[in-house]
XYZ file of C-alpha atoms in Angstrom:
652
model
C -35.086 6.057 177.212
C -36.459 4.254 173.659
C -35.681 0.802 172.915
C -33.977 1.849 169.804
C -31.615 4.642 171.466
C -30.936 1.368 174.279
C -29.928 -1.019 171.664
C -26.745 1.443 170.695
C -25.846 2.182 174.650
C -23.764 0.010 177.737
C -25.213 0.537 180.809
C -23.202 1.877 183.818
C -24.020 0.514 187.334
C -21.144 2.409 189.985
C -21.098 2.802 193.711
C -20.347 6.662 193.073
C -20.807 9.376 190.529
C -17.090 9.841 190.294
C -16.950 5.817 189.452
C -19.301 6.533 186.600
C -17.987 9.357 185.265
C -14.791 7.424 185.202
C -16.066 4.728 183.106
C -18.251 6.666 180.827
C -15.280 8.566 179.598
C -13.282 5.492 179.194
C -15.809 3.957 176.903
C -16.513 7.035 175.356
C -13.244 8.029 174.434
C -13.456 4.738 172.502
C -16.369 5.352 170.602
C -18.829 3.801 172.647
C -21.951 5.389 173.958
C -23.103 4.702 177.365
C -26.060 5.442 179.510
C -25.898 5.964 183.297
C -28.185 3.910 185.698
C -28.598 5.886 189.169
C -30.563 2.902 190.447
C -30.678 -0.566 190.310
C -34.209 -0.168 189.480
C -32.955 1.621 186.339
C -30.766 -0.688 185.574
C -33.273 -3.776 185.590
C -35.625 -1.768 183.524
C -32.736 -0.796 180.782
C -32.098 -4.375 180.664
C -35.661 -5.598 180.249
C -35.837 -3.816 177.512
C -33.105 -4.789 175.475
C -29.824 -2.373 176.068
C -26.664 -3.416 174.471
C -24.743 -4.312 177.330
C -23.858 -3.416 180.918
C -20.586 -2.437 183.134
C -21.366 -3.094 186.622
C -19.200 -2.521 189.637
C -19.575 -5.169 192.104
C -20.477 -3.041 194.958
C -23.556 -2.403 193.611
C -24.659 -5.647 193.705
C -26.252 -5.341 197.129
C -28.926 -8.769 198.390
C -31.775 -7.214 196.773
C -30.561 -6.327 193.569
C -28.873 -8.961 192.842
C -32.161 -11.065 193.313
C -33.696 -8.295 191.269
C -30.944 -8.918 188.200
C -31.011 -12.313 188.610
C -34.531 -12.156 188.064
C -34.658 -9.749 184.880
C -31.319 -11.769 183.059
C -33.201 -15.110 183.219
C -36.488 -14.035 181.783
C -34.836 -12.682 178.851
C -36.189 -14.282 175.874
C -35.216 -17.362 173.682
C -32.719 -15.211 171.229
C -30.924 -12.811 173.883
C -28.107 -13.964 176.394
C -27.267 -10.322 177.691
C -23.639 -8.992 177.869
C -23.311 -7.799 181.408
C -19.604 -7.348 182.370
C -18.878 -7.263 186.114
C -16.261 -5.198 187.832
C -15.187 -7.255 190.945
C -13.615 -5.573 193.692
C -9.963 -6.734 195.211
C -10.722 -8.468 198.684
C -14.038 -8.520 199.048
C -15.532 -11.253 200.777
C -17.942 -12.922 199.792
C -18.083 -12.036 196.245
C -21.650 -10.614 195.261
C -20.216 -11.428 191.131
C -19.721 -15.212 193.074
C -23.583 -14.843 194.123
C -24.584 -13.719 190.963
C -23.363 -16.474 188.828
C -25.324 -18.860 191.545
C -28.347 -17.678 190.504
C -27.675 -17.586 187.472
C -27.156 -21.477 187.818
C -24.872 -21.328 183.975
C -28.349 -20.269 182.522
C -26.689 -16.736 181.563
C -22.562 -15.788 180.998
C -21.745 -12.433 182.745
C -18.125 -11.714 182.189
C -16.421 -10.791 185.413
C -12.971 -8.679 185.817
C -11.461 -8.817 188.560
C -9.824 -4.894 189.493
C -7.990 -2.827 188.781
C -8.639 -3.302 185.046
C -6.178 -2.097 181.917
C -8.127 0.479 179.961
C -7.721 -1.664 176.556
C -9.081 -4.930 178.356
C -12.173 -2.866 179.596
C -12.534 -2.097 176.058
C -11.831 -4.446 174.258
C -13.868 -6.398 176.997
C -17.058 -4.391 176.008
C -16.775 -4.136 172.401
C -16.742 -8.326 172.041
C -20.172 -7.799 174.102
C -21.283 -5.198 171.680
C -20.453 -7.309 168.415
C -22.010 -10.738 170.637
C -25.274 -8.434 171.184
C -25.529 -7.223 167.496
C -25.299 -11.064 166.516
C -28.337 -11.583 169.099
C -30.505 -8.559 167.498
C -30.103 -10.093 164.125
C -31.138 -13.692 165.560
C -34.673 -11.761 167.340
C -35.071 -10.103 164.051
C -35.115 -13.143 162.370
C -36.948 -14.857 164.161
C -39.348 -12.151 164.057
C -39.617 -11.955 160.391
C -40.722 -15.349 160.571
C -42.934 -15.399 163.138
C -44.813 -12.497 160.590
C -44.248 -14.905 157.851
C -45.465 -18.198 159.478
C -48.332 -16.121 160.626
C -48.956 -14.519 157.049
C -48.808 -18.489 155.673
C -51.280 -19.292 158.911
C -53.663 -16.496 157.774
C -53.267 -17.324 154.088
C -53.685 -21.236 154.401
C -56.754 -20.735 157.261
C -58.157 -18.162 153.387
C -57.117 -20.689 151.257
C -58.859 -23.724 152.973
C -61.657 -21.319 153.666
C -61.913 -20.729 149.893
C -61.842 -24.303 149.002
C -64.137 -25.838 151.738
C -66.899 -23.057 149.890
C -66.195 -23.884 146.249
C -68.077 -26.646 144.579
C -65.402 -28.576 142.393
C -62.707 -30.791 144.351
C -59.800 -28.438 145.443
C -56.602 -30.392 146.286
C -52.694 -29.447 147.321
C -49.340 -31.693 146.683
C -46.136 -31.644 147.917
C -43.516 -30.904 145.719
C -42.825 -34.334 145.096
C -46.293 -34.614 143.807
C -48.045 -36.372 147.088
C -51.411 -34.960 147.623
C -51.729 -33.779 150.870
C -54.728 -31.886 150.868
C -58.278 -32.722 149.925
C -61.058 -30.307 150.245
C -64.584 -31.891 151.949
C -65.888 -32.760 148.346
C -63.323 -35.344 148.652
C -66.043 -37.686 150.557
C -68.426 -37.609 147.778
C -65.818 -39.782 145.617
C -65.800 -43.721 146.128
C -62.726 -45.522 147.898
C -60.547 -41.808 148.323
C -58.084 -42.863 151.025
C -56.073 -40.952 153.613
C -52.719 -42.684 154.855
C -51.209 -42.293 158.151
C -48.568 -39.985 157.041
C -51.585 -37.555 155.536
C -50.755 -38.127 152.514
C -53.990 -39.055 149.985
C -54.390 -41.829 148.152
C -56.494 -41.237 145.244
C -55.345 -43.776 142.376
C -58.713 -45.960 143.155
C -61.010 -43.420 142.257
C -60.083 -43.170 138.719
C -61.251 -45.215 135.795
C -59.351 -48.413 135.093
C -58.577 -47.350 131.923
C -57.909 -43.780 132.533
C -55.068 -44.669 135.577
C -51.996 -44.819 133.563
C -52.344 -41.848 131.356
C -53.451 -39.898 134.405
C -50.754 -41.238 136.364
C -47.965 -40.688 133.224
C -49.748 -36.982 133.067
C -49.281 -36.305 136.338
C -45.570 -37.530 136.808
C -44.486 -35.510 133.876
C -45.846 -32.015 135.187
C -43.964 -33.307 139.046
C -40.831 -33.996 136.979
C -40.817 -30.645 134.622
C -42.452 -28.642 137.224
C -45.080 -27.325 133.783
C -48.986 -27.072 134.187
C -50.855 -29.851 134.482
C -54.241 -31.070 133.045
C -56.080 -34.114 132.343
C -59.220 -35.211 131.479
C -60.462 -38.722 133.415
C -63.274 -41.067 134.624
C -63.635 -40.763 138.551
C -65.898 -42.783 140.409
C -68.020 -41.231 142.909
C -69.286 -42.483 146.262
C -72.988 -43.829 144.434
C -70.835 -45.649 142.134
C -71.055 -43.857 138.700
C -68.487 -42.895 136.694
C -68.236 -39.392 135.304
C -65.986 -37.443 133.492
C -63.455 -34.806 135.320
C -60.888 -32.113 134.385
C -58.084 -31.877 136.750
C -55.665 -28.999 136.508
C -52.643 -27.795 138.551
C -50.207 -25.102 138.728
C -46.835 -25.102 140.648
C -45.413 -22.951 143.030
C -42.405 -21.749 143.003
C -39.700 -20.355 145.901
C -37.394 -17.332 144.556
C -34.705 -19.561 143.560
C -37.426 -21.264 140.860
C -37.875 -24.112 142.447
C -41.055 -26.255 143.143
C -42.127 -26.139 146.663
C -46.063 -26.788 146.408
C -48.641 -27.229 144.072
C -52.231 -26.081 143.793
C -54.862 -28.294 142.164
C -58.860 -28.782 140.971
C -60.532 -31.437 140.010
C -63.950 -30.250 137.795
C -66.814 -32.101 136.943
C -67.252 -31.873 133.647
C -69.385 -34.392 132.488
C -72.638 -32.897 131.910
C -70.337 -30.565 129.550
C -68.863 -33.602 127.574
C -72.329 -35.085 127.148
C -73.819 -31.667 125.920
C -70.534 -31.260 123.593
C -71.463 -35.200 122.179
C -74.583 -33.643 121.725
C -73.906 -30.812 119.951
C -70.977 -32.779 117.642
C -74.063 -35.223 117.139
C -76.417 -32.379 116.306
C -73.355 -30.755 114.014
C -73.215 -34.312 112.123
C -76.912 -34.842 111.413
C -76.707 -30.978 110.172
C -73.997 -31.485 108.140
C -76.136 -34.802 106.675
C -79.485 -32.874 106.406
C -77.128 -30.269 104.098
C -75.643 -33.144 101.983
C -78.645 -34.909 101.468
C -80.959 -31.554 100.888
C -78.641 -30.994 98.379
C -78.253 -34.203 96.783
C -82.227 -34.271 96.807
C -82.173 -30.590 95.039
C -79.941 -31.298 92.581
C -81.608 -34.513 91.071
C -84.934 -32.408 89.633
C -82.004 -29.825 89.062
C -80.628 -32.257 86.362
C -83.312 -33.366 84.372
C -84.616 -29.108 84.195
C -81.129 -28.328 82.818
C -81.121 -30.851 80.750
C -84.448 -30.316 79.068
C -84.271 -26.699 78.638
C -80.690 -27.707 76.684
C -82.768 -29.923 74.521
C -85.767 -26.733 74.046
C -82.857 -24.672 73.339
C -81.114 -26.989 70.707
C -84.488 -27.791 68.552
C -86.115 -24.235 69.401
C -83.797 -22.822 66.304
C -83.682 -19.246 66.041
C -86.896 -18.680 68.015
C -85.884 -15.613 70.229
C -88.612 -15.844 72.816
C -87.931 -19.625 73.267
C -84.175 -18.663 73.696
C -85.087 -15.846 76.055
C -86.841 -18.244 78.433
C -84.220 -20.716 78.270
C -81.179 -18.530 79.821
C -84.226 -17.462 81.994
C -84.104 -20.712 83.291
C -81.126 -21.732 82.799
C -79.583 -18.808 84.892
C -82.015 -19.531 87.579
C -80.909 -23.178 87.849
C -77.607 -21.759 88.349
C -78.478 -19.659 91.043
C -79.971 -22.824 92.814
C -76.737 -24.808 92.380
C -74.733 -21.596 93.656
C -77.299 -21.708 96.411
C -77.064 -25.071 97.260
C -73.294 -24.839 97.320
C -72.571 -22.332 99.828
C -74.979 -24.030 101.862
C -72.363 -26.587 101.940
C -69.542 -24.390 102.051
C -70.823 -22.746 105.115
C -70.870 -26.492 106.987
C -66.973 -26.909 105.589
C -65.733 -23.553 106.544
C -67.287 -23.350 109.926
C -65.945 -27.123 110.537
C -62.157 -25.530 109.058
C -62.265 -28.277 106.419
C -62.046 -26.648 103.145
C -58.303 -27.385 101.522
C -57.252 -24.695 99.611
C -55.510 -26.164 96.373
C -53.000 -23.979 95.819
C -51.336 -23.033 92.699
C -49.630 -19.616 91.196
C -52.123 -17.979 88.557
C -52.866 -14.628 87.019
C -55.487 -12.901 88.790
C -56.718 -11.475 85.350
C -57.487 -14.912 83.933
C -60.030 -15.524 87.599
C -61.831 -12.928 87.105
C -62.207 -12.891 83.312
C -63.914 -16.454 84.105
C -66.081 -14.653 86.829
C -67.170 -12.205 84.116
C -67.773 -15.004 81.618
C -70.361 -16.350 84.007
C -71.859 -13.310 85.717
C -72.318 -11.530 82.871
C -75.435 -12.451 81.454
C -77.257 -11.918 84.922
C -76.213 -8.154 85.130
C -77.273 -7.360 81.761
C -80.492 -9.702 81.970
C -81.245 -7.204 84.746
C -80.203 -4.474 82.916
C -77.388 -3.275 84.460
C -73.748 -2.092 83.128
C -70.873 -3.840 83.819
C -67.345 -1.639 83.868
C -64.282 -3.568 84.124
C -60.741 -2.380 84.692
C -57.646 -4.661 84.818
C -54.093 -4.127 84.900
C -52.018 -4.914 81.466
C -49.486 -6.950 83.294
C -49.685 -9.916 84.572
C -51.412 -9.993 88.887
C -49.506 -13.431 90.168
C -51.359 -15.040 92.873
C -50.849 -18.500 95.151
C -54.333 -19.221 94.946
C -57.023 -22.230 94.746
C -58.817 -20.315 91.261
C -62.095 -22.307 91.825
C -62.282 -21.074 95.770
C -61.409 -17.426 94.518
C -63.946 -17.368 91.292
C -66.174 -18.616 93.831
C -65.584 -15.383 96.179
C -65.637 -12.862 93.236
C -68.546 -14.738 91.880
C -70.516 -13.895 94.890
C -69.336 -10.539 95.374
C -70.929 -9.563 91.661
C -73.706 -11.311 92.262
C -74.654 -9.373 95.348
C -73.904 -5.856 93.566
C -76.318 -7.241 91.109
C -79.085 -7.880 94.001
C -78.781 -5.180 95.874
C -78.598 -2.356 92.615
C -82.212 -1.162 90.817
C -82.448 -1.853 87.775
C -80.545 -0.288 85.507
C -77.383 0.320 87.783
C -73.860 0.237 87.141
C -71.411 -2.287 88.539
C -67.922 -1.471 88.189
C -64.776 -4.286 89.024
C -61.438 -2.783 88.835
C -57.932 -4.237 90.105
C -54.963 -2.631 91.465
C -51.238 -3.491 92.639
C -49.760 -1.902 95.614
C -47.067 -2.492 98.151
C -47.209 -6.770 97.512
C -51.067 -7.297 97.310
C -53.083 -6.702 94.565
C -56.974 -5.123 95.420
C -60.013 -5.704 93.701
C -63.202 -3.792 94.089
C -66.701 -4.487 93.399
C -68.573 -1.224 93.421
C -72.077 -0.788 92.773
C -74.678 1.947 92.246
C -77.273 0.017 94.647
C -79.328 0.675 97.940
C -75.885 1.180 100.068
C -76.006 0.172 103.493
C -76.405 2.090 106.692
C -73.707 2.743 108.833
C -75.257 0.994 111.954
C -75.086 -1.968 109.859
C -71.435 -1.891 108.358
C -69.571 -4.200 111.510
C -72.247 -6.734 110.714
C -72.123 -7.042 107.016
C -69.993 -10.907 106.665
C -71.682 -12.085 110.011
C -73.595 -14.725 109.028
C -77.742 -14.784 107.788
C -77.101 -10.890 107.990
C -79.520 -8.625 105.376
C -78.782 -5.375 104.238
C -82.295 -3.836 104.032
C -83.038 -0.581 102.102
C -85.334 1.413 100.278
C -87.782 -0.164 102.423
C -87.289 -4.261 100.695
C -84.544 -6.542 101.078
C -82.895 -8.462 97.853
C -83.698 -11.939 99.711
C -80.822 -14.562 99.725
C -79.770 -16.811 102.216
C -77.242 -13.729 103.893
C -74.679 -16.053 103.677
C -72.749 -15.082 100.747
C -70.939 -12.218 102.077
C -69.807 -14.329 105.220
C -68.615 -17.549 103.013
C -66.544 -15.053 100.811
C -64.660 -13.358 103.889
C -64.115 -16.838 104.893
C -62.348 -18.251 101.702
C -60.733 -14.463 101.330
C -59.123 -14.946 104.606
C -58.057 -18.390 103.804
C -56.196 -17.263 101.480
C -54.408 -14.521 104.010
C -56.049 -11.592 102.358
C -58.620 -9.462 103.685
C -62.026 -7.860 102.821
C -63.578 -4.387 103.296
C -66.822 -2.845 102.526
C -67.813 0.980 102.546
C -70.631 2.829 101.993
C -72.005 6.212 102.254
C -75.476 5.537 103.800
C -78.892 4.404 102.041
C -79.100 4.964 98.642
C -75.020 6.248 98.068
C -74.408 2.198 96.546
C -71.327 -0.004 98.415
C -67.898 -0.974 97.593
C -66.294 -4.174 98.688
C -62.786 -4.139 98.413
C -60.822 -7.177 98.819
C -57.172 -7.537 99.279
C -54.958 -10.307 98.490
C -50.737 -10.596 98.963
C -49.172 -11.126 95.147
C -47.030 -14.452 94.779
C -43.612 -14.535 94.985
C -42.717 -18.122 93.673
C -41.318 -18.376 90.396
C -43.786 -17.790 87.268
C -45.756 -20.484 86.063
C -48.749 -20.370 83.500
C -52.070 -21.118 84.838
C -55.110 -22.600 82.575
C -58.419 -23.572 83.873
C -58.104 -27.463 84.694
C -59.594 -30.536 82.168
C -59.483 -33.479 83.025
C -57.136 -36.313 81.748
C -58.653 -38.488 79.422
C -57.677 -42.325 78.216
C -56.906 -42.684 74.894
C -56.038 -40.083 72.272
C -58.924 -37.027 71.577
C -61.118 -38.077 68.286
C -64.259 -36.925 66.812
C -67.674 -38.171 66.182
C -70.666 -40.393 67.821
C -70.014 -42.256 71.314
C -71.364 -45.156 72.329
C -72.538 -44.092 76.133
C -74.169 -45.629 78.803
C -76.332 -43.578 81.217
C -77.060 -45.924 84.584
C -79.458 -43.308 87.159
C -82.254 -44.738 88.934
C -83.444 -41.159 88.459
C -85.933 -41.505 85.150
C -86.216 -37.490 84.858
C -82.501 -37.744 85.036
C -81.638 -40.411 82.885
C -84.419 -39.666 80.215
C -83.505 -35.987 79.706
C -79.427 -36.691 79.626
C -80.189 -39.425 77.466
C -82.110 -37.140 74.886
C -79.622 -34.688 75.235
C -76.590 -36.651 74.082
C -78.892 -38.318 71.272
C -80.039 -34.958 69.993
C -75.695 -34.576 70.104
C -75.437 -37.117 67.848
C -74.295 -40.014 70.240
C -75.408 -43.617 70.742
C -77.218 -43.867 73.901
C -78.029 -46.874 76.481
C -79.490 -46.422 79.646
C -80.341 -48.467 82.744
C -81.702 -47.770 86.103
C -80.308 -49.606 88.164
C -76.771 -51.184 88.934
C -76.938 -54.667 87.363
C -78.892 -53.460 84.512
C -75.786 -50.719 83.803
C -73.808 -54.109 84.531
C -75.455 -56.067 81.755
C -75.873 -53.153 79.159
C -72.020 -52.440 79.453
C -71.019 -56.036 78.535
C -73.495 -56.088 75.759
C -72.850 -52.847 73.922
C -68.979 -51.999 74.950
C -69.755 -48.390 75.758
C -66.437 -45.441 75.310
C -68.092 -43.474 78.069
C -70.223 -44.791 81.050
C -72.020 -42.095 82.888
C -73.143 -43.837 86.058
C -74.800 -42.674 89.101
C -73.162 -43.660 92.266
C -76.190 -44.288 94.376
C -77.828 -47.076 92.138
C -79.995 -49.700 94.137
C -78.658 -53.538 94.208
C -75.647 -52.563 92.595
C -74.053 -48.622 93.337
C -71.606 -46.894 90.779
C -69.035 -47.560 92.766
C -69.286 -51.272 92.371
C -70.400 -51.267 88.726
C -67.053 -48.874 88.079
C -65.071 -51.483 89.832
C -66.314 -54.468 87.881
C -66.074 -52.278 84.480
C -62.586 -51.768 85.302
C -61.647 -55.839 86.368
C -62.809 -56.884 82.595
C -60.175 -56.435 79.544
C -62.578 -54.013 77.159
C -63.625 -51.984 80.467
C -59.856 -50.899 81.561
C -59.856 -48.169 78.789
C -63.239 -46.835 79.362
C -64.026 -43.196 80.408
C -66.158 -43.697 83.459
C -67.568 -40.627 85.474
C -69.514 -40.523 88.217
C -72.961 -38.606 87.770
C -74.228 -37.370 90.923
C -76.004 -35.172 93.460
C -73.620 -35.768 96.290
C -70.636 -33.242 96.117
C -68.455 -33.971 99.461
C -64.893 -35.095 99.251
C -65.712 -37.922 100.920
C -67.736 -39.894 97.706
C -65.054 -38.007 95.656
C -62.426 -40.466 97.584
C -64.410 -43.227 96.964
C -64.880 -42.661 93.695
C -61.310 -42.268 92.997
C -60.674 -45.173 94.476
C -63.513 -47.328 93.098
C -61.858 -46.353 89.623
C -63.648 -43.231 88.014
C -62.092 -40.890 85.977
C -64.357 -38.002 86.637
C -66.395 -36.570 89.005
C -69.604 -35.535 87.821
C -71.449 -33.077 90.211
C -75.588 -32.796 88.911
C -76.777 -30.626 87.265
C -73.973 -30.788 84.794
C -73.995 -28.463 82.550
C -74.602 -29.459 79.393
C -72.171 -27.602 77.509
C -69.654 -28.389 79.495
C -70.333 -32.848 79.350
C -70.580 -32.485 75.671
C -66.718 -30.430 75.371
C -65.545 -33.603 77.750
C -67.058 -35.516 76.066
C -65.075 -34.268 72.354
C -61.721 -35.382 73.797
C -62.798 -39.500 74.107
C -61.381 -42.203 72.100
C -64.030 -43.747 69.891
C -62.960 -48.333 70.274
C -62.101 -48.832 66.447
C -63.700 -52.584 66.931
């Protein structure tokens, strides 16, 4: 008979068929299902093997089977105290249920009635064994289920501790509490690690003196949140050096949510924080190579601009003389465009370029970006087609960061288009942005090549010759676009079919406000006439050819070359405008501008700072030293000489 038909059955145990029969049909009618045993064999088996119960009549109980039930009740196991009801006959002497419970020796609790027995105690007799028995199946289920889960947590610790012993960082367990109690064997390679008696770990000694309380503080706020933990720390190791770690762990959780363990590593990470130093080191001197390549660049920069200003101003009406000036002139400007996104590519990819905001017409950007690129498209004979909107395109923008993008955008249609080509800008408003798009009539690009166009140093390459450039330009002007939450497209139909870069932009909402291309504040009201300037550069090609310049404008000029020369010649003649480069020997601008400023005839002066270094950093100092310009070289000459309209002439 299966176990599982057993566990629903009582077992009957009579002297006589009849007897059985008799009983069966009592329990039956009840509801209770039953299962005869001929034998006492039978009925020692049926018990072994887990029955519900058992109604035995005494007389069964012969010498050997009760030493044989005796036997089978007290091996039962830990969860099962069998139901066995005895039926005790009137008279009989001795007892065999009296023999029974001897062996038993209180160890098992058969329930004996003595006959003849009311039908409803029989019952009622058996069913409390039933409902007893059911309580006993649920206890050995129980304890089953977790004797398969404390063997699934044997097998999956015996993994785990497998797993760590093999790994090669330090792999480490707490209690819920936050007491370490488990160190994997890369524990020994750390100095003065320390196991108490309780197995807990002590492992405050191995950290850095001053890395222990933040560790510590770490640590105790992940134990009291129950959140991830992580920490970066010193840890000395058994030779005695210190080197960095990362230590991470994440808590586990019963199904009510709360903490019962936690799983930790501890990394070695030090080789990785020396070759980040390295790299941050490398990153710095980069970013001081750019500056000061393009500080050195722009000094012979100045004095070139300057002179060809001064060719251009005495050449008259000589058109091949004015031909070779914009010549050069436009190719100086390509150098200081150049020379800038050199530096712009160092700001973006360090994420510190500030946009300076402000709410402008989109129209009035680009008609500035025409202004300048202009003269280069039709220098290289090429048609420019512009379309903008009548009204007005409001944008929260920074305009010099956006000119800057557009700027760069023409300038590659112009590159990358024989000569003569068309180049066409138009601008459109849809659904809150406003899109403008640079098409050209140039060598196209290649459809293999369109996911790489604004990765940086890439080349487009067709017709069988590249355009040249840096192949940064198109990678800086994704970078400002998407600083200003837009986003930039290019198409193209192949080699030879020209490109179009489309670049979209999200239209202000703020209230309207009028937008004009920034001059600086002057002191003083605006007059007319000749200055009285001093130029200070310890750059003769510099100073020289700025001097001349401003002469040939119709000012006074004095110069020096150093910083207490510019000193001295400021005292003597009382200059309205100093011009002053800020990286003078034995005295800088910075000082001279400060002691301009601490004398009574120097607190009204214009002072600017002329010079090749364009970082905010010297524009802080400047600001702060007391300059009211910043002066970037090469200036443009133009440009000095309209600032230079707006200064108040001293009447003494």
């Amino acid at each position: 008979m299966a176990e599982a038909s057993l566990e629903r059955r009582v077992l009957i145990a009579a002297p006589t068929g009849r007897d059985a029969e008799v009983l069966e049909r009592t329990l039956a009618d009840a509801g209770i299902e039953t299962a005869m045993c001929r034998t006492p064999v039978d009925l020692c088996r049926a018990i072994g093997e887990a029955a519900a119960a058992a109604v035995v009549a005494e007389e069964v109980l012969g010498d050997s089977v009760l030493g044989q039930l005796a036997e089978v009740l007290l091996a039962q196991p830990e969860w099962s105290d069998f139901p066995l009801v005895v039926m005790a006959a009137t008279g009989t002497s001795p007892h065999p249920s009296g023999r029974l419970l001897e062996r038993l020796d209180g160890r098992v609790h058969p329930v004996v009635l003595q006959r003849p027995v009311r039908r409803v105690t029989l019952v009622s007799t058996v069913r409390a064994a039933l409902q007893s028995r059911r309580r006993q199946y649920q206890v050995r289920d129980e304890l089953a289920r977790r004797r398969r889960v404390e063997a699934s947590l044997r097998d999956s610790e015996r993994r785990f501790r497998q797993l760590a012993e093999a790994m090669p960082q330090l792999v480490w367990t707490a209690q819920h509490d936050g007491a370490v109690d488990y160190f994997n064997r890369r524990a020994s390679e750390l100095q003065d690690i320390e196991r108490h008696g309780d197995g807990s770990w002590n492992w405050q000694p191995v950290l850095h003196p001053e890395d222990l309380e933040s560790t510590i503080g770490a640590w105790q706020e992940a134990v009291d949140h129950g959140r991830s933990y992580q920490c970066e720390h010193r840890v000395r190791l058994a030779d005695g050096a210190w080197r960095w770690h990362l230590s991470r762990a994440e808590p586990v959780r019963d199904e009510t949510g709360r903490v019962i363990k936690w799983y930790g590593t501890t990394t070695d990470i030090h080789d990785l924080k020396h070759a980040e130093e390295l790299l941050r080191d490398a990153d710095r001197r980069k970013n001081e190579f750019l500056a000061t390549l393009a500080h050195e660049l722009r000094n012979p920069l100045a004095p070139i601009r300057n002179a060809v200003h001064v060719i251009d101003l005495k050449a008259g009406r000589d058109p091949a003389l004015a031909s070779a000036c914009g010549m050069v002139e436009r190719q100086v400007a390509h150098m200081v465009r150049l020379i800038d996104d050199l530096l712009d590519v160092s700001r973006i990819t360090r994420g510190k370029v500030e946009l300076q905001r402000r709410r402008l017409d989109l129209r009035e950007v680009l008609e500035e970006v025409l202004e300048t690129a202009r003269p280069a498209l039709e220098a290289d004979g090429h048609r420019l087609t512009v379309t903008l909107p009548p009204e007005s395109v409001p944008l929260d923008a920074d305009p010099v960061r956006l000119a800057q993008a557009f700027l760069n955008l023409l300038d590659n249609a112009r590159k990358y288009t024989p000569q003569p080509g068309q180049v066409t800008l138009s601008v459109a408003r849809h659904a809150g942005a406003a899109t403008v798009t640079v098409a050209d009539t140039g060598i196209g690009i290649p459809p293999e090549h369109l996911p790489r166009l604004f990765e940086m140093f890439s080349q487009v390459e067709g017709g069988g010759a590249r355009a040249g450039g840096l192949g940064i330009g198109l990678w800086l002007t994704r970078g400002l676009v998407e600083l200003h939450g837009g986003a930039i497209e290019a198409r193209s139909a192949g080699s030879g079919a020209g490109t179009e870069i489309a670049v979209r932009l999200p239209l202000s909402e703020r209230p309207k406000t009028v937008w004009r291309p920034p001059s600086p504040q002057r002191r003083g009201p605006a007059s007319t006439g000749s200055r009285r300037i001093l130029v200070a550069d310890d750059h003769e090609a510099v100073r020289d050819s700025l001097a001349e310049l401003l002469a040939l404008g119709g000012h006074r000029v004095e110069t020096a070359c150093n910083g207490a020369e510019a000193m001295a010649a400021a005292e003597r003649c009382r200059p309205d405008v100093a011009l002053l480069d800020i990286g003078m020997p034995e005295l800088d601008g910075y000082e001279v501008c400060r002691r301009i400023r601490e004398q009574p005839w120097g607190r009204d002066m214009l002072i600017m700072a002329l010079t090749g270094w364009g970082d905010d950093a010297h524009r802080e100092r400047s600001d702060a030293a007391g300059f009211d310009d910043f002066l970037v070289k090469p200036v443009k000459p133009a440009s000095l000489l309209n600032v230079l309209g707006d200064v108040r002439v001293d009447s003494n």
